[in-house]
Amino acid sequence: LWVHEEVAKKLSLSSYRRLKCQSVAVDGTGAKPAGAKLKNLEWTDLGVRGSRLMGDESTIAQVHPKELCDAMWNHSERQGSKFLKGVVETLCYEEGDSGRRISGVVVDGQKIAADVLILSMGPWGEVLQQAVPACGMLGVKYHSVLMRSGRVLNEAVFFSGLGDPEVYPRNDGNHYVTGFPDPPRVVKEIPGEVEVREDMCSRLVKTMQQVSSEMAEAEVTTKQSCYLPFTRDSVPCMGKAPKHENVYVATGHGCWGILLSLASGKAISELIVDGKATS
Protein backbone atom coordinates (compact mmCIF):
# COMPACT_ATOMS: atom_id res chain seq x y z
CA LEU A 1 0.00 0.00 0.00
CA TRP A 2 2.90 2.36 0.60
CA VAL A 3 3.40 3.02 -3.13
CA HIS A 4 -0.20 4.13 -3.61
CA GLU A 5 -0.11 6.17 -0.41
CA GLU A 6 3.08 7.91 -1.51
CA VAL A 7 1.67 8.74 -4.95
CA ALA A 8 -1.64 9.87 -3.44
CA LYS A 9 0.20 12.36 -1.25
CA LYS A 10 2.44 13.59 -4.07
CA LEU A 11 -0.46 14.07 -6.48
CA SER A 12 -2.92 15.29 -3.81
CA LEU A 13 -5.52 12.60 -4.53
CA SER A 14 -8.66 13.38 -2.55
CA SER A 15 -10.18 9.90 -2.99
CA TYR A 16 -7.36 7.93 -1.38
CA ARG A 17 -8.23 6.55 2.06
CA ARG A 18 -7.94 3.55 4.36
CA LEU A 19 -11.05 1.51 5.20
CA LYS A 20 -12.32 -1.90 6.33
CA CYS A 21 -13.45 -4.84 4.21
CA GLN A 22 -15.92 -7.56 5.23
CA SER A 23 -16.97 -10.85 3.70
CA VAL A 24 -20.70 -11.23 4.40
CA ALA A 25 -22.85 -14.31 3.76
CA VAL A 26 -26.48 -13.51 2.93
CA ASP A 27 -29.56 -15.65 2.20
CA GLY A 28 -31.80 -13.20 0.35
CA THR A 29 -34.68 -13.36 2.82
CA GLY A 30 -34.49 -9.66 3.60
CA ALA A 31 -35.07 -10.43 7.27
CA LYS A 32 -33.15 -8.60 9.99
CA PRO A 33 -31.20 -11.16 12.06
CA ALA A 34 -30.26 -11.07 15.73
CA GLY A 35 -28.00 -8.23 16.77
CA ALA A 36 -25.04 -10.53 17.39
CA LYS A 37 -24.68 -11.12 13.65
CA LEU A 38 -24.70 -7.40 12.95
CA LYS A 39 -22.50 -6.03 15.70
CA ASN A 40 -19.38 -5.82 13.51
CA LEU A 41 -21.14 -4.66 10.34
CA GLU A 42 -21.56 -1.02 9.38
CA TRP A 43 -24.45 -1.07 6.92
CA THR A 44 -25.33 -4.66 5.92
CA ASP A 45 -28.33 -5.62 8.07
CA LEU A 46 -30.74 -7.82 6.06
CA GLY A 47 -30.54 -11.57 5.47
CA VAL A 48 -27.11 -11.83 7.12
CA ARG A 49 -26.00 -15.36 8.00
CA GLY A 50 -22.44 -14.55 9.05
CA SER A 51 -19.45 -12.33 8.37
CA ARG A 52 -15.66 -12.33 8.42
CA LEU A 53 -13.28 -9.38 8.51
CA MET A 54 -11.04 -9.48 5.43
CA GLY A 55 -8.91 -6.49 6.40
CA ASP A 56 -8.87 -3.17 8.23
CA GLU A 57 -7.23 0.22 7.82
CA SER A 58 -3.79 -1.32 8.24
CA THR A 59 -4.16 -3.54 5.15
CA ILE A 60 -6.97 -2.06 3.01
CA ALA A 61 -6.89 1.18 1.00
CA GLN A 62 -8.92 2.74 -1.79
CA VAL A 63 -8.48 5.28 -4.57
CA HIS A 64 -10.85 6.41 -7.32
CA PRO A 65 -9.48 4.88 -10.57
CA LYS A 66 -10.27 7.90 -12.75
CA GLU A 67 -8.74 10.37 -10.32
CA LEU A 68 -5.54 8.31 -10.17
CA CYS A 69 -5.30 7.95 -13.97
CA ASP A 70 -6.08 11.61 -14.64
CA ALA A 71 -3.55 12.78 -12.04
CA MET A 72 -0.84 10.45 -13.36
CA TRP A 73 -1.41 11.68 -16.92
CA ASN A 74 -1.42 15.34 -15.88
CA HIS A 75 1.89 14.73 -14.13
CA SER A 76 3.27 13.05 -17.27
CA GLU A 77 2.20 15.96 -19.45
CA ARG A 78 4.09 18.35 -17.19
CA GLN A 79 7.18 16.22 -17.85
CA GLY A 80 6.70 16.60 -21.62
CA SER A 81 4.47 13.65 -22.58
CA LYS A 82 1.89 14.07 -25.34
CA PHE A 83 -1.41 12.25 -25.84
CA LEU A 84 -2.65 11.03 -29.22
CA LYS A 85 -6.03 9.30 -29.40
CA GLY A 86 -6.62 6.88 -32.26
CA VAL A 87 -6.98 3.30 -33.43
CA VAL A 88 -3.72 1.37 -33.71
CA GLU A 89 -4.15 -0.65 -36.89
CA THR A 90 -0.83 -2.43 -37.31
CA LEU A 91 2.81 -2.56 -36.26
CA CYS A 92 5.59 -1.49 -38.63
CA TYR A 93 8.66 -3.75 -38.61
CA GLU A 94 12.27 -3.46 -39.67
CA GLU A 95 14.88 -6.15 -39.27
CA GLY A 96 17.40 -5.58 -36.47
CA ASP A 97 20.58 -7.30 -35.37
CA SER A 98 19.06 -9.18 -32.43
CA GLY A 99 15.50 -9.66 -33.53
CA ARG A 100 12.49 -7.97 -35.04
CA ARG A 101 12.48 -4.25 -34.42
CA ILE A 102 9.47 -1.94 -34.45
CA SER A 103 9.93 1.33 -36.34
CA GLY A 104 6.46 2.62 -35.56
CA VAL A 105 2.73 1.97 -35.64
CA VAL A 106 -0.07 2.87 -38.02
CA VAL A 107 -2.69 4.97 -36.21
CA ASP A 108 -5.84 5.80 -38.18
CA GLY A 109 -3.95 5.29 -41.44
CA GLN A 110 -0.91 7.35 -40.47
CA LYS A 111 2.45 5.95 -39.46
CA ILE A 112 3.76 7.19 -36.11
CA ALA A 113 7.49 6.58 -35.59
CA ALA A 114 8.51 4.90 -32.33
CA ASP A 115 11.81 4.06 -30.63
CA VAL A 116 10.04 1.83 -28.07
CA LEU A 117 6.56 0.37 -28.11
CA ILE A 118 4.56 -0.67 -25.02
CA LEU A 119 1.43 -2.72 -25.72
CA SER A 120 -1.03 -2.07 -22.91
CA MET A 121 -4.52 -1.96 -24.39
CA GLY A 122 -6.61 -3.93 -21.95
CA PRO A 123 -9.03 -6.40 -23.57
CA TRP A 124 -8.61 -4.81 -27.03
CA GLY A 125 -5.62 -6.95 -27.91
CA GLU A 126 -5.71 -7.74 -31.63
CA VAL A 127 -2.61 -5.62 -32.32
CA LEU A 128 -0.88 -7.23 -29.33
CA GLN A 129 -1.13 -10.60 -31.05
CA GLN A 130 0.90 -9.31 -34.00
CA ALA A 131 3.89 -9.16 -31.66
CA VAL A 132 2.95 -11.94 -29.21
CA PRO A 133 0.67 -14.40 -31.03
CA ALA A 134 0.32 -16.64 -27.98
CA CYS A 135 -1.05 -13.82 -25.83
CA GLY A 136 -4.72 -13.83 -26.75
CA MET A 137 -6.76 -11.28 -24.81
CA LEU A 138 -10.28 -11.75 -23.48
CA GLY A 139 -12.65 -9.35 -21.77
CA VAL A 140 -14.98 -10.08 -18.86
CA LYS A 141 -17.87 -7.62 -18.86
CA TYR A 142 -19.07 -6.26 -15.53
CA HIS A 143 -21.96 -3.92 -14.91
CA SER A 144 -21.97 -1.47 -12.01
CA VAL A 145 -24.15 1.17 -10.42
CA LEU A 146 -23.41 4.10 -8.14
CA MET A 147 -25.80 4.52 -5.22
CA ARG A 148 -26.03 7.33 -2.65
CA SER A 149 -27.52 6.57 0.76
CA GLY A 150 -26.98 9.91 2.45
CA ARG A 151 -23.72 9.27 4.30
CA VAL A 152 -20.14 8.24 3.67
CA LEU A 153 -19.64 4.54 4.44
CA ASN A 154 -16.32 3.11 5.56
CA GLU A 155 -16.73 -0.60 4.97
CA ALA A 156 -16.37 -2.42 1.65
CA VAL A 157 -18.28 -5.71 1.42
CA PHE A 158 -17.76 -8.86 -0.63
CA PHE A 159 -21.02 -10.80 -0.47
CA SER A 160 -21.37 -14.57 -0.52
CA GLY A 161 -24.79 -15.44 -1.89
CA LEU A 162 -27.25 -13.69 -4.22
CA GLY A 163 -24.67 -13.89 -7.00
CA ASP A 164 -21.74 -12.61 -4.89
CA PRO A 165 -21.87 -8.86 -5.64
CA GLU A 166 -19.24 -6.45 -4.31
CA VAL A 167 -19.68 -2.98 -2.81
CA TYR A 168 -16.97 -0.32 -2.59
CA PRO A 169 -18.14 2.80 -0.72
CA ARG A 170 -16.29 5.96 -1.74
CA ASN A 171 -15.48 8.96 0.38
CA ASP A 172 -17.65 11.25 -1.76
CA GLY A 173 -20.86 9.55 -0.61
CA ASN A 174 -21.22 7.26 -3.64
CA HIS A 175 -21.23 3.49 -3.22
CA TYR A 176 -19.86 1.51 -6.19
CA VAL A 177 -21.84 -1.74 -6.62
CA THR A 178 -20.72 -4.39 -9.12
CA GLY A 179 -21.06 -8.10 -9.89
CA PHE A 180 -22.68 -10.73 -12.13
CA PRO A 181 -19.96 -10.89 -14.81
CA ASP A 182 -20.56 -12.10 -18.35
CA PRO A 183 -18.48 -15.07 -19.60
CA PRO A 184 -15.02 -14.21 -21.01
CA ARG A 185 -15.01 -13.34 -24.71
CA VAL A 186 -13.07 -11.61 -27.45
CA VAL A 187 -14.18 -7.98 -27.20
CA LYS A 188 -15.74 -6.39 -30.26
CA GLU A 189 -17.46 -3.42 -28.62
CA ILE A 190 -15.72 -0.08 -29.18
CA PRO A 191 -14.02 1.57 -26.19
CA GLY A 192 -16.31 4.26 -24.79
CA GLU A 193 -19.34 2.71 -26.50
CA VAL A 194 -19.80 -0.41 -24.37
CA GLU A 195 -23.48 -1.37 -24.04
CA VAL A 196 -25.08 -0.92 -20.61
CA ARG A 197 -27.86 -3.45 -20.04
CA GLU A 198 -30.72 -2.21 -17.87
CA ASP A 199 -31.59 -5.70 -16.58
CA MET A 200 -28.13 -6.16 -15.07
CA CYS A 201 -28.18 -2.75 -13.40
CA SER A 202 -31.65 -3.43 -11.99
CA ARG A 203 -30.45 -6.75 -10.63
CA LEU A 204 -27.60 -5.02 -8.79
CA VAL A 205 -29.98 -2.47 -7.25
CA LYS A 206 -32.51 -5.13 -6.25
CA THR A 207 -29.80 -7.20 -4.62
CA MET A 208 -28.64 -4.23 -2.53
CA GLN A 209 -32.22 -3.70 -1.38
CA GLN A 210 -32.23 -7.31 -0.13
CA VAL A 211 -29.12 -6.93 2.03
CA SER A 212 -29.34 -3.41 3.46
CA SER A 213 -32.20 -1.27 4.71
CA GLU A 214 -29.97 1.75 4.10
CA MET A 215 -29.37 0.79 0.47
CA ALA A 216 -33.10 0.20 0.00
CA GLU A 217 -33.54 3.97 0.29
CA ALA A 218 -30.47 4.88 -1.74
CA GLU A 219 -30.58 6.91 -4.95
CA VAL A 220 -29.12 5.35 -8.10
CA THR A 221 -26.97 8.04 -9.73
CA THR A 222 -25.03 6.11 -12.41
CA LYS A 223 -25.40 2.93 -14.47
CA GLN A 224 -22.38 1.68 -16.42
CA SER A 225 -20.39 -1.30 -17.68
CA CYS A 226 -16.81 -2.13 -18.60
CA TYR A 227 -14.51 -4.99 -19.56
CA LEU A 228 -11.79 -6.41 -17.34
CA PRO A 229 -8.77 -7.57 -19.39
CA PHE A 230 -7.62 -11.17 -18.99
CA THR A 231 -5.13 -13.36 -20.80
CA ARG A 232 -6.35 -16.84 -21.65
CA ASP A 233 -4.66 -18.30 -18.55
CA SER A 234 -5.69 -15.31 -16.36
CA VAL A 235 -2.03 -14.49 -15.57
CA PRO A 236 -0.92 -10.91 -16.38
CA CYS A 237 1.38 -10.67 -19.41
CA MET A 238 4.36 -8.40 -18.71
CA GLY A 239 7.87 -8.00 -20.02
CA LYS A 240 9.80 -7.79 -23.27
CA ALA A 241 8.04 -9.37 -26.22
CA PRO A 242 9.79 -12.56 -27.41
CA LYS A 243 11.98 -12.17 -30.52
CA HIS A 244 11.64 -8.38 -30.44
CA GLU A 245 14.21 -5.68 -29.69
CA ASN A 246 12.05 -2.80 -28.61
CA VAL A 247 8.53 -4.07 -27.87
CA TYR A 248 7.18 -4.49 -24.33
CA VAL A 249 3.88 -5.78 -22.98
CA ALA A 250 1.94 -4.88 -19.83
CA THR A 251 -1.64 -6.13 -19.82
CA GLY A 252 -4.08 -8.70 -18.48
CA HIS A 253 -4.29 -7.57 -14.85
CA GLY A 254 -7.98 -8.41 -14.58
CA CYS A 255 -9.69 -6.93 -11.52
CA TRP A 256 -6.33 -5.95 -9.99
CA GLY A 257 -5.46 -3.30 -12.56
CA ILE A 258 -5.49 -0.26 -10.27
CA LEU A 259 -3.80 -2.11 -7.42
CA LEU A 260 -0.95 -3.31 -9.66
CA SER A 261 -0.78 -0.25 -11.90
CA LEU A 262 1.99 1.69 -10.17
CA ALA A 263 4.21 -1.31 -9.55
CA SER A 264 3.68 -2.51 -13.15
CA GLY A 265 4.56 0.88 -14.57
CA LYS A 266 7.72 1.11 -12.50
CA ALA A 267 8.81 -2.41 -13.45
CA ILE A 268 8.29 -1.84 -17.19
CA SER A 269 10.06 1.53 -17.08
CA GLU A 270 13.08 -0.06 -15.37
CA LEU A 271 13.11 -2.85 -17.92
CA ILE A 272 13.15 -0.32 -20.79
CA VAL A 273 15.64 2.15 -19.31
CA ASP A 274 17.97 -0.19 -17.37
CA GLY A 275 17.38 -3.50 -19.14
CA LYS A 276 16.26 -5.10 -15.87
CA ALA A 277 13.40 -4.62 -13.40
CA THR A 278 14.84 -4.37 -9.90
CA SER A 279 12.18 -2.71 -7.70
XYZ file of C-alpha atoms in Angstrom:
279
model
C 0.000 0.000 0.000
C 2.898 2.359 0.598
C 3.400 3.019 -3.132
C -0.204 4.135 -3.611
C -0.113 6.170 -0.413
C 3.077 7.914 -1.510
C 1.672 8.738 -4.948
C -1.641 9.872 -3.438
C 0.203 12.360 -1.254
C 2.441 13.591 -4.074
C -0.459 14.070 -6.485
C -2.925 15.287 -3.809
C -5.516 12.595 -4.526
C -8.660 13.376 -2.547
C -10.181 9.904 -2.989
C -7.362 7.925 -1.376
C -8.231 6.551 2.061
C -7.939 3.549 4.363
C -11.051 1.511 5.203
C -12.318 -1.903 6.331
C -13.454 -4.838 4.212
C -15.917 -7.556 5.228
C -16.973 -10.855 3.697
C -20.698 -11.227 4.403
C -22.848 -14.314 3.762
C -26.483 -13.514 2.926
C -29.561 -15.645 2.203
C -31.803 -13.203 0.350
C -34.684 -13.362 2.819
C -34.492 -9.661 3.604
C -35.073 -10.429 7.274
C -33.146 -8.598 9.987
C -31.202 -11.164 12.063
C -30.263 -11.068 15.735
C -28.002 -8.225 16.768
C -25.037 -10.525 17.387
C -24.684 -11.122 13.645
C -24.705 -7.397 12.945
C -22.503 -6.028 15.702
C -19.381 -5.824 13.511
C -21.142 -4.659 10.341
C -21.565 -1.016 9.378
C -24.454 -1.072 6.916
C -25.333 -4.659 5.920
C -28.331 -5.623 8.070
C -30.742 -7.819 6.060
C -30.543 -11.573 5.474
C -27.114 -11.829 7.118
C -25.996 -15.361 7.997
C -22.441 -14.553 9.054
C -19.448 -12.331 8.368
C -15.657 -12.328 8.418
C -13.281 -9.378 8.508
C -11.037 -9.482 5.435
C -8.912 -6.486 6.395
C -8.868 -3.174 8.227
C -7.227 0.224 7.822
C -3.789 -1.319 8.243
C -4.165 -3.537 5.152
C -6.974 -2.055 3.013
C -6.893 1.177 1.001
C -8.922 2.736 -1.790
C -8.484 5.277 -4.569
C -10.846 6.409 -7.323
C -9.484 4.882 -10.570
C -10.274 7.897 -12.749
C -8.742 10.374 -10.322
C -5.545 8.310 -10.166
C -5.301 7.951 -13.965
C -6.075 11.614 -14.635
C -3.553 12.777 -12.039
C -0.843 10.454 -13.359
C -1.410 11.679 -16.916
C -1.421 15.341 -15.878
C 1.891 14.729 -14.126
C 3.271 13.047 -17.272
C 2.200 15.962 -19.449
C 4.091 18.349 -17.192
C 7.178 16.224 -17.854
C 6.702 16.599 -21.620
C 4.471 13.650 -22.577
C 1.889 14.070 -25.339
C -1.413 12.254 -25.839
C -2.645 11.026 -29.221
C -6.029 9.298 -29.404
C -6.625 6.878 -32.264
C -6.981 3.296 -33.434
C -3.718 1.366 -33.709
C -4.150 -0.652 -36.893
C -0.828 -2.428 -37.313
C 2.807 -2.557 -36.258
C 5.594 -1.488 -38.632
C 8.664 -3.747 -38.611
C 12.273 -3.456 -39.670
C 14.877 -6.154 -39.266
C 17.403 -5.582 -36.469
C 20.582 -7.297 -35.369
C 19.065 -9.177 -32.433
C 15.499 -9.656 -33.530
C 12.488 -7.970 -35.043
C 12.476 -4.252 -34.420
C 9.469 -1.937 -34.448
C 9.934 1.327 -36.342
C 6.461 2.624 -35.557
C 2.731 1.965 -35.636
C -0.068 2.872 -38.015
C -2.693 4.966 -36.211
C -5.837 5.805 -38.175
C -3.954 5.290 -41.436
C -0.905 7.353 -40.474
C 2.454 5.947 -39.456
C 3.760 7.191 -36.110
C 7.489 6.582 -35.586
C 8.511 4.905 -32.326
C 11.806 4.061 -30.632
C 10.044 1.828 -28.070
C 6.557 0.367 -28.107
C 4.561 -0.671 -25.025
C 1.431 -2.716 -25.725
C -1.030 -2.067 -22.913
C -4.520 -1.955 -24.388
C -6.615 -3.932 -21.945
C -9.028 -6.396 -23.573
C -8.614 -4.813 -27.026
C -5.623 -6.947 -27.909
C -5.713 -7.737 -31.628
C -2.610 -5.617 -32.318
C -0.879 -7.226 -29.335
C -1.129 -10.605 -31.051
C 0.899 -9.307 -34.002
C 3.891 -9.162 -31.656
C 2.952 -11.939 -29.211
C 0.670 -14.403 -31.025
C 0.323 -16.645 -27.983
C -1.049 -13.816 -25.831
C -4.718 -13.833 -26.751
C -6.763 -11.281 -24.814
C -10.281 -11.751 -23.475
C -12.653 -9.352 -21.765
C -14.985 -10.082 -18.861
C -17.870 -7.620 -18.856
C -19.070 -6.261 -15.531
C -21.957 -3.922 -14.907
C -21.973 -1.474 -12.015
C -24.146 1.166 -10.422
C -23.406 4.105 -8.140
C -25.803 4.517 -5.217
C -26.028 7.333 -2.654
C -27.519 6.567 0.755
C -26.981 9.909 2.453
C -23.724 9.265 4.302
C -20.139 8.240 3.667
C -19.641 4.541 4.444
C -16.318 3.112 5.558
C -16.733 -0.602 4.968
C -16.365 -2.416 1.648
C -18.284 -5.705 1.419
C -17.762 -8.862 -0.629
C -21.019 -10.796 -0.472
C -21.366 -14.567 -0.515
C -24.788 -15.439 -1.888
C -27.251 -13.690 -4.220
C -24.669 -13.891 -6.995
C -21.739 -12.612 -4.894
C -21.872 -8.863 -5.644
C -19.240 -6.451 -4.308
C -19.675 -2.976 -2.810
C -16.967 -0.319 -2.589
C -18.142 2.801 -0.725
C -16.288 5.962 -1.739
C -15.477 8.964 0.380
C -17.649 11.247 -1.758
C -20.865 9.553 -0.607
C -21.216 7.259 -3.637
C -21.235 3.487 -3.223
C -19.861 1.506 -6.186
C -21.842 -1.743 -6.620
C -20.720 -4.393 -9.115
C -21.060 -8.100 -9.889
C -22.678 -10.725 -12.132
C -19.959 -10.891 -14.813
C -20.561 -12.103 -18.350
C -18.484 -15.069 -19.600
C -15.018 -14.211 -21.008
C -15.012 -13.338 -24.708
C -13.072 -11.606 -27.452
C -14.175 -7.979 -27.196
C -15.742 -6.389 -30.259
C -17.458 -3.420 -28.617
C -15.720 -0.083 -29.178
C -14.021 1.572 -26.190
C -16.307 4.256 -24.786
C -19.345 2.714 -26.497
C -19.797 -0.408 -24.369
C -23.475 -1.366 -24.037
C -25.079 -0.918 -20.613
C -27.865 -3.454 -20.039
C -30.717 -2.214 -17.873
C -31.590 -5.697 -16.577
C -28.125 -6.164 -15.071
C -28.175 -2.752 -13.399
C -31.649 -3.429 -11.995
C -30.450 -6.754 -10.631
C -27.602 -5.024 -8.786
C -29.982 -2.467 -7.251
C -32.514 -5.130 -6.246
C -29.798 -7.201 -4.621
C -28.640 -4.231 -2.532
C -32.215 -3.700 -1.377
C -32.235 -7.308 -0.127
C -29.123 -6.932 2.029
C -29.335 -3.411 3.457
C -32.200 -1.269 4.710
C -29.965 1.749 4.098
C -29.365 0.786 0.470
C -33.101 0.203 0.002
C -33.539 3.968 0.290
C -30.470 4.883 -1.745
C -30.584 6.913 -4.951
C -29.124 5.353 -8.101
C -26.966 8.038 -9.734
C -25.034 6.113 -12.413
C -25.397 2.932 -14.465
C -22.378 1.685 -16.420
C -20.388 -1.296 -17.684
C -16.807 -2.128 -18.602
C -14.506 -4.995 -19.560
C -11.789 -6.410 -17.336
C -8.770 -7.572 -19.391
C -7.618 -11.173 -18.993
C -5.127 -13.364 -20.802
C -6.349 -16.839 -21.651
C -4.665 -18.300 -18.547
C -5.688 -15.306 -16.364
C -2.030 -14.488 -15.573
C -0.915 -10.910 -16.381
C 1.380 -10.671 -19.412
C 4.359 -8.396 -18.706
C 7.871 -8.000 -20.020
C 9.800 -7.788 -23.266
C 8.035 -9.372 -26.224
C 9.793 -12.558 -27.410
C 11.982 -12.173 -30.521
C 11.643 -8.377 -30.437
C 14.214 -5.684 -29.688
C 12.049 -2.796 -28.606
C 8.530 -4.074 -27.865
C 7.180 -4.490 -24.331
C 3.878 -5.778 -22.981
C 1.939 -4.882 -19.834
C -1.637 -6.133 -19.820
C -4.083 -8.702 -18.476
C -4.286 -7.566 -14.849
C -7.982 -8.405 -14.577
C -9.693 -6.932 -11.517
C -6.334 -5.950 -9.987
C -5.455 -3.296 -12.562
C -5.494 -0.256 -10.275
C -3.803 -2.115 -7.418
C -0.950 -3.312 -9.655
C -0.777 -0.247 -11.904
C 1.986 1.694 -10.174
C 4.211 -1.312 -9.554
C 3.679 -2.513 -13.146
C 4.556 0.885 -14.575
C 7.718 1.108 -12.502
C 8.806 -2.414 -13.447
C 8.288 -1.835 -17.187
C 10.064 1.532 -17.077
C 13.082 -0.055 -15.367
C 13.105 -2.849 -17.923
C 13.147 -0.319 -20.789
C 15.643 2.152 -19.311
C 17.969 -0.187 -17.371
C 17.379 -3.500 -19.135
C 16.255 -5.098 -15.867
C 13.397 -4.615 -13.405
C 14.838 -4.373 -9.901
C 12.183 -2.711 -7.696
